[in-house]
PDB file of N, CA and C in Angstrom:
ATOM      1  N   UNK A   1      77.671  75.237  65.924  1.00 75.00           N
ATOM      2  CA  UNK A   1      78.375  74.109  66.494  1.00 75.00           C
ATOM      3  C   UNK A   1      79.864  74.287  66.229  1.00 75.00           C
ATOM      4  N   UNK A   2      80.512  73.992  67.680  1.00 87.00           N
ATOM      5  CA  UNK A   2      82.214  74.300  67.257  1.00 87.00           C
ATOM      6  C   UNK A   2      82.612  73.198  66.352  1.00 87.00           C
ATOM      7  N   UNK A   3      83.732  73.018  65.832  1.00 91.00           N
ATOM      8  CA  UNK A   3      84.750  71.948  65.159  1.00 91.00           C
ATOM      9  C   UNK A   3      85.038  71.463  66.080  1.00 91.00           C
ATOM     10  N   UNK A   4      85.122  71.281  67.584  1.00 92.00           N
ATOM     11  CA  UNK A   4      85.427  70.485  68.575  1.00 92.00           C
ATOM     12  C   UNK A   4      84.622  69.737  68.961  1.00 92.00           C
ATOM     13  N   UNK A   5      83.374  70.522  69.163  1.00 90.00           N
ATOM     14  CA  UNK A   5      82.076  69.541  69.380  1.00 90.00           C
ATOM     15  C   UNK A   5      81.859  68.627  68.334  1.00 90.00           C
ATOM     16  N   UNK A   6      81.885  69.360  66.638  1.00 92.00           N
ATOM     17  CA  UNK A   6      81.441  68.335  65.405  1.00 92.00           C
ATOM     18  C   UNK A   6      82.235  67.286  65.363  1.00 92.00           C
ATOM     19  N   UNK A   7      83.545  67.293  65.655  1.00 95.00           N
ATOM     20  CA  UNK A   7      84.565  66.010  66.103  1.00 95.00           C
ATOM     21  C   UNK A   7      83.874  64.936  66.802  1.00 95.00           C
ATOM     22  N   UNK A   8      83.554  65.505  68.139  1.00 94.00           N
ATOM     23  CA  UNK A   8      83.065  65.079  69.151  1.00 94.00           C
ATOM     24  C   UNK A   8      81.970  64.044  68.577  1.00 94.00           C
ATOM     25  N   UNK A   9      81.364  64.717  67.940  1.00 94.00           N
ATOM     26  CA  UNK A   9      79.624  64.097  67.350  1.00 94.00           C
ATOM     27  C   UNK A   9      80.139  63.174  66.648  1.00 94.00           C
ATOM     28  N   UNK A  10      80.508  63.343  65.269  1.00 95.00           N
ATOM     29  CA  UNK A  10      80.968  62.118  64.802  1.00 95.00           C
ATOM     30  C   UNK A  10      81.593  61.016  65.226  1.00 95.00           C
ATOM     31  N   UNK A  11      82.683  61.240  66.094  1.00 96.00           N
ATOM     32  CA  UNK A  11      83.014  60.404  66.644  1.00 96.00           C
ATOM     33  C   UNK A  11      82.284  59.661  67.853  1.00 96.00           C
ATOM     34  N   UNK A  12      81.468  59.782  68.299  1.00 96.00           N
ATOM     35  CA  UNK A  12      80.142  58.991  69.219  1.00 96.00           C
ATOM     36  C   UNK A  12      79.420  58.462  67.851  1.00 96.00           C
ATOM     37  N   UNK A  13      79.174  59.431  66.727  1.00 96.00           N
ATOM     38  CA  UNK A  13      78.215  58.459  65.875  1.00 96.00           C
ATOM     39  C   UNK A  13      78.970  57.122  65.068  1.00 96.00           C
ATOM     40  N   UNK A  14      80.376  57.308  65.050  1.00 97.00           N
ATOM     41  CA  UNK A  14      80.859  56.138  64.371  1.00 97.00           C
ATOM     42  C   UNK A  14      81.085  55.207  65.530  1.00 97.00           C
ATOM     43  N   UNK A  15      81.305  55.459  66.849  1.00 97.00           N
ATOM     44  CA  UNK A  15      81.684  54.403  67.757  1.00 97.00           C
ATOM     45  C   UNK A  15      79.974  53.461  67.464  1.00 97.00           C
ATOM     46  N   UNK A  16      78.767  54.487  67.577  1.00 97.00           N
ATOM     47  CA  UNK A  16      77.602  53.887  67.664  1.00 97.00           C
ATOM     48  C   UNK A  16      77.782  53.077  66.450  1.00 97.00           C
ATOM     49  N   UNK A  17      78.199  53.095  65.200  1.00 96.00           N
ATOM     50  CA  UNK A  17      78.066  52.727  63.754  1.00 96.00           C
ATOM     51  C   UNK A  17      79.262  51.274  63.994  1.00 96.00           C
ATOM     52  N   UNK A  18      79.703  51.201  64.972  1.00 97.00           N
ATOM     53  CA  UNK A  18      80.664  50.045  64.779  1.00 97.00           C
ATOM     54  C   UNK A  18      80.553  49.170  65.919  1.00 97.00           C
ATOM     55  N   UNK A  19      79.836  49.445  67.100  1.00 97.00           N
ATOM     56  CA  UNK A  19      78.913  48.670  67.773  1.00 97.00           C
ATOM     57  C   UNK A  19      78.295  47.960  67.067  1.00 97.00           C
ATOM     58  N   UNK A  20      77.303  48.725  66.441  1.00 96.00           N
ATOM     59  CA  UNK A  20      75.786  47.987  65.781  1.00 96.00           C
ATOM     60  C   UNK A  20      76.237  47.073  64.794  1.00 96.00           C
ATOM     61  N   UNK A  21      77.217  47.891  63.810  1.00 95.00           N
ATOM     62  CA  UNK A  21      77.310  46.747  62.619  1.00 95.00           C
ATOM     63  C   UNK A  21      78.330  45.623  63.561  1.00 95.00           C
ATOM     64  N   UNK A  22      79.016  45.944  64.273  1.00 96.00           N
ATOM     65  CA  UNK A  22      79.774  44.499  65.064  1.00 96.00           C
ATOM     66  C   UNK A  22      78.578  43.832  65.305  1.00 96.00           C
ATOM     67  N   UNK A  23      77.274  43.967  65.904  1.00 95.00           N
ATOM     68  CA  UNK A  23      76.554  43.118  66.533  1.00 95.00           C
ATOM     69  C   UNK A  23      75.598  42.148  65.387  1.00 95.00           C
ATOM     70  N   UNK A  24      75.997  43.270  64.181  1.00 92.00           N
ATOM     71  CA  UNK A  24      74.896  42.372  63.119  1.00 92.00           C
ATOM     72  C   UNK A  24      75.839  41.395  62.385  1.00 92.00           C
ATOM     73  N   UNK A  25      77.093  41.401  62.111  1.00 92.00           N
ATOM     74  CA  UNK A  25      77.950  41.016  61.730  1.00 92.00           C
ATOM     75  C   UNK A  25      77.860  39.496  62.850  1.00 92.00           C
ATOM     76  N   UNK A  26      78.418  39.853  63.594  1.00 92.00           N
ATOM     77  CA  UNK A  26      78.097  38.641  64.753  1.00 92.00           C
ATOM     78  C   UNK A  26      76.894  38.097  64.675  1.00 92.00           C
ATOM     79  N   UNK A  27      75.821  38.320  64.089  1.00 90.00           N
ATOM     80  CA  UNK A  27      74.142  37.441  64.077  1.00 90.00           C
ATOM     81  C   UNK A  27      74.757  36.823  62.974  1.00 90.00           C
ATOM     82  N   UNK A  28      74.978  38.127  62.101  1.00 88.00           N
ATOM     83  CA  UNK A  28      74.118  37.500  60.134  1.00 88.00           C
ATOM     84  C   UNK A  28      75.875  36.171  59.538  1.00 88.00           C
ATOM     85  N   UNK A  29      77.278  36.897  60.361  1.00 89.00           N
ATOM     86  CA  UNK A  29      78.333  35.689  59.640  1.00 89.00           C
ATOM     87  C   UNK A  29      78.428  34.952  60.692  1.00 89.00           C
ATOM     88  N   UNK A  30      79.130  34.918  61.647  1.00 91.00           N
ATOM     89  CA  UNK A  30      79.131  34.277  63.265  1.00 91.00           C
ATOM     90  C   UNK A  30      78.193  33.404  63.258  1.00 91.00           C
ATOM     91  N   UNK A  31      76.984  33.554  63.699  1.00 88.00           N
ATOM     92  CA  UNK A  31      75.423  32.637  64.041  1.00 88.00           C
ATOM     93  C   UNK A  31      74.836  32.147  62.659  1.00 88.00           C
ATOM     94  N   UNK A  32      74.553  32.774  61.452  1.00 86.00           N
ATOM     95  CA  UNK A  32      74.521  32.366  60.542  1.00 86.00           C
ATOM     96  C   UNK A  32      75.552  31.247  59.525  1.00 86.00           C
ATOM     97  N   UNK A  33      76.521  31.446  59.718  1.00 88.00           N
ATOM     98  CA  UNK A  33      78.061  30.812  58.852  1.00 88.00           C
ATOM     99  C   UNK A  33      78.729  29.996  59.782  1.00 88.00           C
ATOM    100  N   UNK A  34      79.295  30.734  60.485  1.00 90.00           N
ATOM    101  CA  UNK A  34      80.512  29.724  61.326  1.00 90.00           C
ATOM    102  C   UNK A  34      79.844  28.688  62.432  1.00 90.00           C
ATOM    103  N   UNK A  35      78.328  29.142  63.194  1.00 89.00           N
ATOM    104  CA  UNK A  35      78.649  28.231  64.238  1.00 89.00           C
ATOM    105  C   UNK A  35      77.463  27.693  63.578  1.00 89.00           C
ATOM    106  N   UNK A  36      76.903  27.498  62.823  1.00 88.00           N
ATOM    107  CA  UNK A  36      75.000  27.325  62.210  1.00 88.00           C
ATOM    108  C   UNK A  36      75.107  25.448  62.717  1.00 88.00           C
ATOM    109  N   UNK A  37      76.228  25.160  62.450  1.00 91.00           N
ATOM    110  CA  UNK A  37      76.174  23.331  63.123  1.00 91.00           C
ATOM    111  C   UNK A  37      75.918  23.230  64.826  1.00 91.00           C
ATOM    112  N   UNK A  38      76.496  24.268  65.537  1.00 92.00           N
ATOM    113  CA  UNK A  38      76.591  23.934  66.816  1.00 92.00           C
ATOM    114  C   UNK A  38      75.060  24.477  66.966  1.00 92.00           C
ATOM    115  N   UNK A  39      74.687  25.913  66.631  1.00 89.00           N
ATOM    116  CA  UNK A  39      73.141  25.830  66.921  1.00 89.00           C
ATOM    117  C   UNK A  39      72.217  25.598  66.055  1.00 89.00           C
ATOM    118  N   UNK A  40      72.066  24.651  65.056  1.00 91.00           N
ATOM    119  CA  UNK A  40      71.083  23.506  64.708  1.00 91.00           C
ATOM    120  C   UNK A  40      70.642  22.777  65.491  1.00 91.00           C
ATOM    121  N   UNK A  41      71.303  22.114  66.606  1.00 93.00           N
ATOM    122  CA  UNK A  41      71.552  21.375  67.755  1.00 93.00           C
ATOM    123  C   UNK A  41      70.055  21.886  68.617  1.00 93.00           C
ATOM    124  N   UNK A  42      69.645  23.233  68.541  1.00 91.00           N
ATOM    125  CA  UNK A  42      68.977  23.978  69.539  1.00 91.00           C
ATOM    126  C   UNK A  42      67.732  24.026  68.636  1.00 91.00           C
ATOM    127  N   UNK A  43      66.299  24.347  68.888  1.00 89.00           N
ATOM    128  CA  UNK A  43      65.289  24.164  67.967  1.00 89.00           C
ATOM    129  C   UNK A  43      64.634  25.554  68.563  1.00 89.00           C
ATOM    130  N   UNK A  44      63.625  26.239  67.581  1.00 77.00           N
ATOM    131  CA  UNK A  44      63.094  27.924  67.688  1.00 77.00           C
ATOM    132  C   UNK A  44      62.013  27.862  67.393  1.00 77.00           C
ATOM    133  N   UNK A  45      61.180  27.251  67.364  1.00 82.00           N
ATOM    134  CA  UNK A  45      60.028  27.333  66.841  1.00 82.00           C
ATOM    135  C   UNK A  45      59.992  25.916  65.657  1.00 82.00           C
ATOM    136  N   UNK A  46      60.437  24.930  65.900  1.00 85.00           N
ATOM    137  CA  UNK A  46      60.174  23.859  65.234  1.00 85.00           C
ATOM    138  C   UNK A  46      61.297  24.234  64.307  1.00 85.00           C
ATOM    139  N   UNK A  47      62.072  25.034  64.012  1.00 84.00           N
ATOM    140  CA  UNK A  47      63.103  24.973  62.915  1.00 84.00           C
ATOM    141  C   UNK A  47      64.482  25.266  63.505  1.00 84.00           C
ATOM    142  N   UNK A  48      65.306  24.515  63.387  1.00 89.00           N
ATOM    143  CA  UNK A  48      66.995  24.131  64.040  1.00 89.00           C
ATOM    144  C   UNK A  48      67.336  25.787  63.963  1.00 89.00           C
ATOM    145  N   UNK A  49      67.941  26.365  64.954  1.00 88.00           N
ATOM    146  CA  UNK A  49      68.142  27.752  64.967  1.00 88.00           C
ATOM    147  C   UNK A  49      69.470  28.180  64.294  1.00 88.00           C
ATOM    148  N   UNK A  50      70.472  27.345  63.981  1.00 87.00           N
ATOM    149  CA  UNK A  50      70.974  28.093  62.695  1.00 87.00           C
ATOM    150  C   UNK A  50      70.564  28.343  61.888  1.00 87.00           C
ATOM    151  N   UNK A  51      69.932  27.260  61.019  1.00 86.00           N
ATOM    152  CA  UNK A  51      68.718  27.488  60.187  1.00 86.00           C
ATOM    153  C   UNK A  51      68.159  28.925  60.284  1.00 86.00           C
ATOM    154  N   UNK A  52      67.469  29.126  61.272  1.00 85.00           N
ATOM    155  CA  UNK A  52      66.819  30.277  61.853  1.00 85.00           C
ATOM    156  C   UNK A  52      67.414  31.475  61.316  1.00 85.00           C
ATOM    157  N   UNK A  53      68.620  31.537  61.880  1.00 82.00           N
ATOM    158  CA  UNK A  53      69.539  32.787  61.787  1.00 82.00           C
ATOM    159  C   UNK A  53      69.881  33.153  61.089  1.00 82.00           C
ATOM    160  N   UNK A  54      70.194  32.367  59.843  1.00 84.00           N
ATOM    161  CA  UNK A  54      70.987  32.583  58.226  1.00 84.00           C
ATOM    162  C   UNK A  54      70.144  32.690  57.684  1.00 84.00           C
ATOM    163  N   UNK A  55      68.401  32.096  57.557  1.00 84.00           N
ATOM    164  CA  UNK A  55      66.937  33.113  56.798  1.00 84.00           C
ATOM    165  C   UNK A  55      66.449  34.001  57.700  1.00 84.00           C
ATOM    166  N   UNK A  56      66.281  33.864  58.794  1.00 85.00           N
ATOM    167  CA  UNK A  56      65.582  35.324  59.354  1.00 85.00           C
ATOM    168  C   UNK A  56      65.891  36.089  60.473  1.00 85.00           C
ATOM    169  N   UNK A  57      66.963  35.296  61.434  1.00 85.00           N
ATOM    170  CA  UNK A  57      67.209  36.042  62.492  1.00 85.00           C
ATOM    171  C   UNK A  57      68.306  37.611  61.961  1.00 85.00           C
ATOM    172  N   UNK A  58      69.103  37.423  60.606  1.00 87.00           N
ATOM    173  CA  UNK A  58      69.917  38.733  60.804  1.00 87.00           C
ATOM    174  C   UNK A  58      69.112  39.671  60.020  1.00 87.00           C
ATOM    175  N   UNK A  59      68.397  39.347  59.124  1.00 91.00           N
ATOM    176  CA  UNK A  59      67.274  40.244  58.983  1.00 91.00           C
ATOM    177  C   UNK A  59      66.329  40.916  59.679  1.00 91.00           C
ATOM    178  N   UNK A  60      66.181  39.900  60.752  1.00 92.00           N
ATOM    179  CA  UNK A  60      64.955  40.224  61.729  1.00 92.00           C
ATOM    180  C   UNK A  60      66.166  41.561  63.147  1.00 92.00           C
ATOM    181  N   UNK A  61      67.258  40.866  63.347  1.00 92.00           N
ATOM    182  CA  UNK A  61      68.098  42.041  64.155  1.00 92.00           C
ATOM    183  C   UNK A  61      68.432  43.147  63.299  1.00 92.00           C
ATOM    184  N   UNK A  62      68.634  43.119  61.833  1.00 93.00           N
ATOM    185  CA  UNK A  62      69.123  43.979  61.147  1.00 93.00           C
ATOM    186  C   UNK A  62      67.890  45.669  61.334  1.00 93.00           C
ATOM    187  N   UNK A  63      66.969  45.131  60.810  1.00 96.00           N
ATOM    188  CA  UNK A  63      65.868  46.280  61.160  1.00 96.00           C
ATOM    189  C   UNK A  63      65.796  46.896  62.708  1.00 96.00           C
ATOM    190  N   UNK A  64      65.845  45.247  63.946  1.00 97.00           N
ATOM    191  CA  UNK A  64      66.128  45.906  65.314  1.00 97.00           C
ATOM    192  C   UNK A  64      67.114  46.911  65.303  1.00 97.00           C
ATOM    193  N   UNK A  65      68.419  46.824  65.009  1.00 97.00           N
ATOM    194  CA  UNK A  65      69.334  47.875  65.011  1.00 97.00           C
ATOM    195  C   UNK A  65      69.707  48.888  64.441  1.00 97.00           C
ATOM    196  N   UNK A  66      67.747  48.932  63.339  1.00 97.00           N
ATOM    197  CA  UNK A  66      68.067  50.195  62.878  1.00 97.00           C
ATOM    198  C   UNK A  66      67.418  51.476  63.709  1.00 97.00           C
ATOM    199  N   UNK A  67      66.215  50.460  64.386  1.00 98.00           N
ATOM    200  CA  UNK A  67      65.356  51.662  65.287  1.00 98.00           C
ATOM    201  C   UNK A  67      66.396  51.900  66.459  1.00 98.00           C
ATOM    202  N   UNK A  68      67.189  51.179  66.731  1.00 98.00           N
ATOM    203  CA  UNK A  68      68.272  50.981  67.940  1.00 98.00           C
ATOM    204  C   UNK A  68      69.092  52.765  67.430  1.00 98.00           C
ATOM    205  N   UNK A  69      69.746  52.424  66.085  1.00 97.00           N
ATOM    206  CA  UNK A  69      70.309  53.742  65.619  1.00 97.00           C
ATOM    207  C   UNK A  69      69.839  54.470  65.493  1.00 97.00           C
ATOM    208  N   UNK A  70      68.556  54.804  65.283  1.00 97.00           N
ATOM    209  CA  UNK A  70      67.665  56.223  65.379  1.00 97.00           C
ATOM    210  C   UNK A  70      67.642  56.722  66.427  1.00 97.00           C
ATOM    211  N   UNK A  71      67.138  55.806  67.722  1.00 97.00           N
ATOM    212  CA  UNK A  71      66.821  55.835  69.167  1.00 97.00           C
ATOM    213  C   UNK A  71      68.240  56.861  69.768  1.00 97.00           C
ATOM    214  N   UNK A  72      69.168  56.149  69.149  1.00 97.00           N
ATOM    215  CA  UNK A  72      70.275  56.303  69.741  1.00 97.00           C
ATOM    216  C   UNK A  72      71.163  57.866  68.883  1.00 97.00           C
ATOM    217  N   UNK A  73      70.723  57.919  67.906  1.00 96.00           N
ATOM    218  CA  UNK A  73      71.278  59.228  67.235  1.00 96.00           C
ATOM    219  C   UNK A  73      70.186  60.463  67.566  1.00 96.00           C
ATOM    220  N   UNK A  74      68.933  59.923  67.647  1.00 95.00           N
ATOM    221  CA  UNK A  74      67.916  61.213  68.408  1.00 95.00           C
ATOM    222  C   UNK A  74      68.542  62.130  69.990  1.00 95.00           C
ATOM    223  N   UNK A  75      68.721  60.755  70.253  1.00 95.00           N
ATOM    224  CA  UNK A  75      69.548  61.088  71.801  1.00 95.00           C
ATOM    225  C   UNK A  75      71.000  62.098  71.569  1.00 95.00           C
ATOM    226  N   UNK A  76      71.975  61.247  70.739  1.00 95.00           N
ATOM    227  CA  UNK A  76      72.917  62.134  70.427  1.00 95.00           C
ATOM    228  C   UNK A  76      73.064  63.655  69.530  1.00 95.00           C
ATOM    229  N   UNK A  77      71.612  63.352  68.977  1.00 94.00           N
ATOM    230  CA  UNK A  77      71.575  64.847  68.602  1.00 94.00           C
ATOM    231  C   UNK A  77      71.272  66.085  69.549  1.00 94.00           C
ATOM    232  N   UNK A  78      69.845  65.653  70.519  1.00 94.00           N
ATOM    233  CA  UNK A  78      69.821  66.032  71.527  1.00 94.00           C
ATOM    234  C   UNK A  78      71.178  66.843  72.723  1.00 94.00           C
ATOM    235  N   UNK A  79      71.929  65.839  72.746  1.00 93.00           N
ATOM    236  CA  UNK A  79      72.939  66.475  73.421  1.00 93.00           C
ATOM    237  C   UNK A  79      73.726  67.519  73.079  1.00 93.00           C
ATOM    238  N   UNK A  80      73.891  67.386  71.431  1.00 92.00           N
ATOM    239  CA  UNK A  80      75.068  68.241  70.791  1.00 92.00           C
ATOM    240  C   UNK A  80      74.270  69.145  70.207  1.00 92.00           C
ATOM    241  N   UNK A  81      72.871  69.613  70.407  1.00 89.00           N
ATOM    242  CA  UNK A  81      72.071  70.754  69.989  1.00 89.00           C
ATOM    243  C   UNK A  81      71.862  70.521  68.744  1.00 89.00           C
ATOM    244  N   UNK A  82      71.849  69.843  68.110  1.00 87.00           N
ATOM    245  CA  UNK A  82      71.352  69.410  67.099  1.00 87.00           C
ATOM    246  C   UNK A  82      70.354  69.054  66.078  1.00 87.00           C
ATOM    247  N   UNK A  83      69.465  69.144  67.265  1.00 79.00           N
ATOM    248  CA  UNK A  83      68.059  68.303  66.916  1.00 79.00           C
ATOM    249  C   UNK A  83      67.178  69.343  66.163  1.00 79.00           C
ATOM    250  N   UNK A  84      65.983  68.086  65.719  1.00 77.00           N
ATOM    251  CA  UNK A  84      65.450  69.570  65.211  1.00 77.00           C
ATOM    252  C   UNK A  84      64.109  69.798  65.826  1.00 77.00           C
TER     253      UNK A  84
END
């Protein structure tokens, strides 16, 4: 693998690494912390969905976005010959 390509790679794997954690960041402080009053308002299964979000929804996305990063680094290995 050149030093141009390994550039290359990392840099797709950190753009992927700052997507994902932006999106969990946005569940687990965002939906959990800042807005948890405006969606209490909304109900998920019998329990006010801030509620929801600050015990189980960023846990419950946190694991989603880890198979998300596998999915997604299998692929990028794939491309850059990598794989095994």
């Amino acid at each position: 693998m050149s030093k141009e390509s390994m550039k290359a790679y990392w840099k797709e794997n950190l753009g992927y690494l700052a997507i994902l954690l932006s999106i969990w960041f946005l569940v687990s402080y965002v939906f959990g912390i800042l807005l948890v009053d405006q969606l209490n308002e909304i109900k998920l299964g019998g329990f006010k969905l801030g509620f929801w979000f600050a015990q189980q929804g960023s846990m419950y996305v946190f694991v989603i976005l880890i198979f998300v990063y596998v999915k997604m680094m299998n692929k990028l290995d794939k491309k850059y010959g990598v794989d095994e």
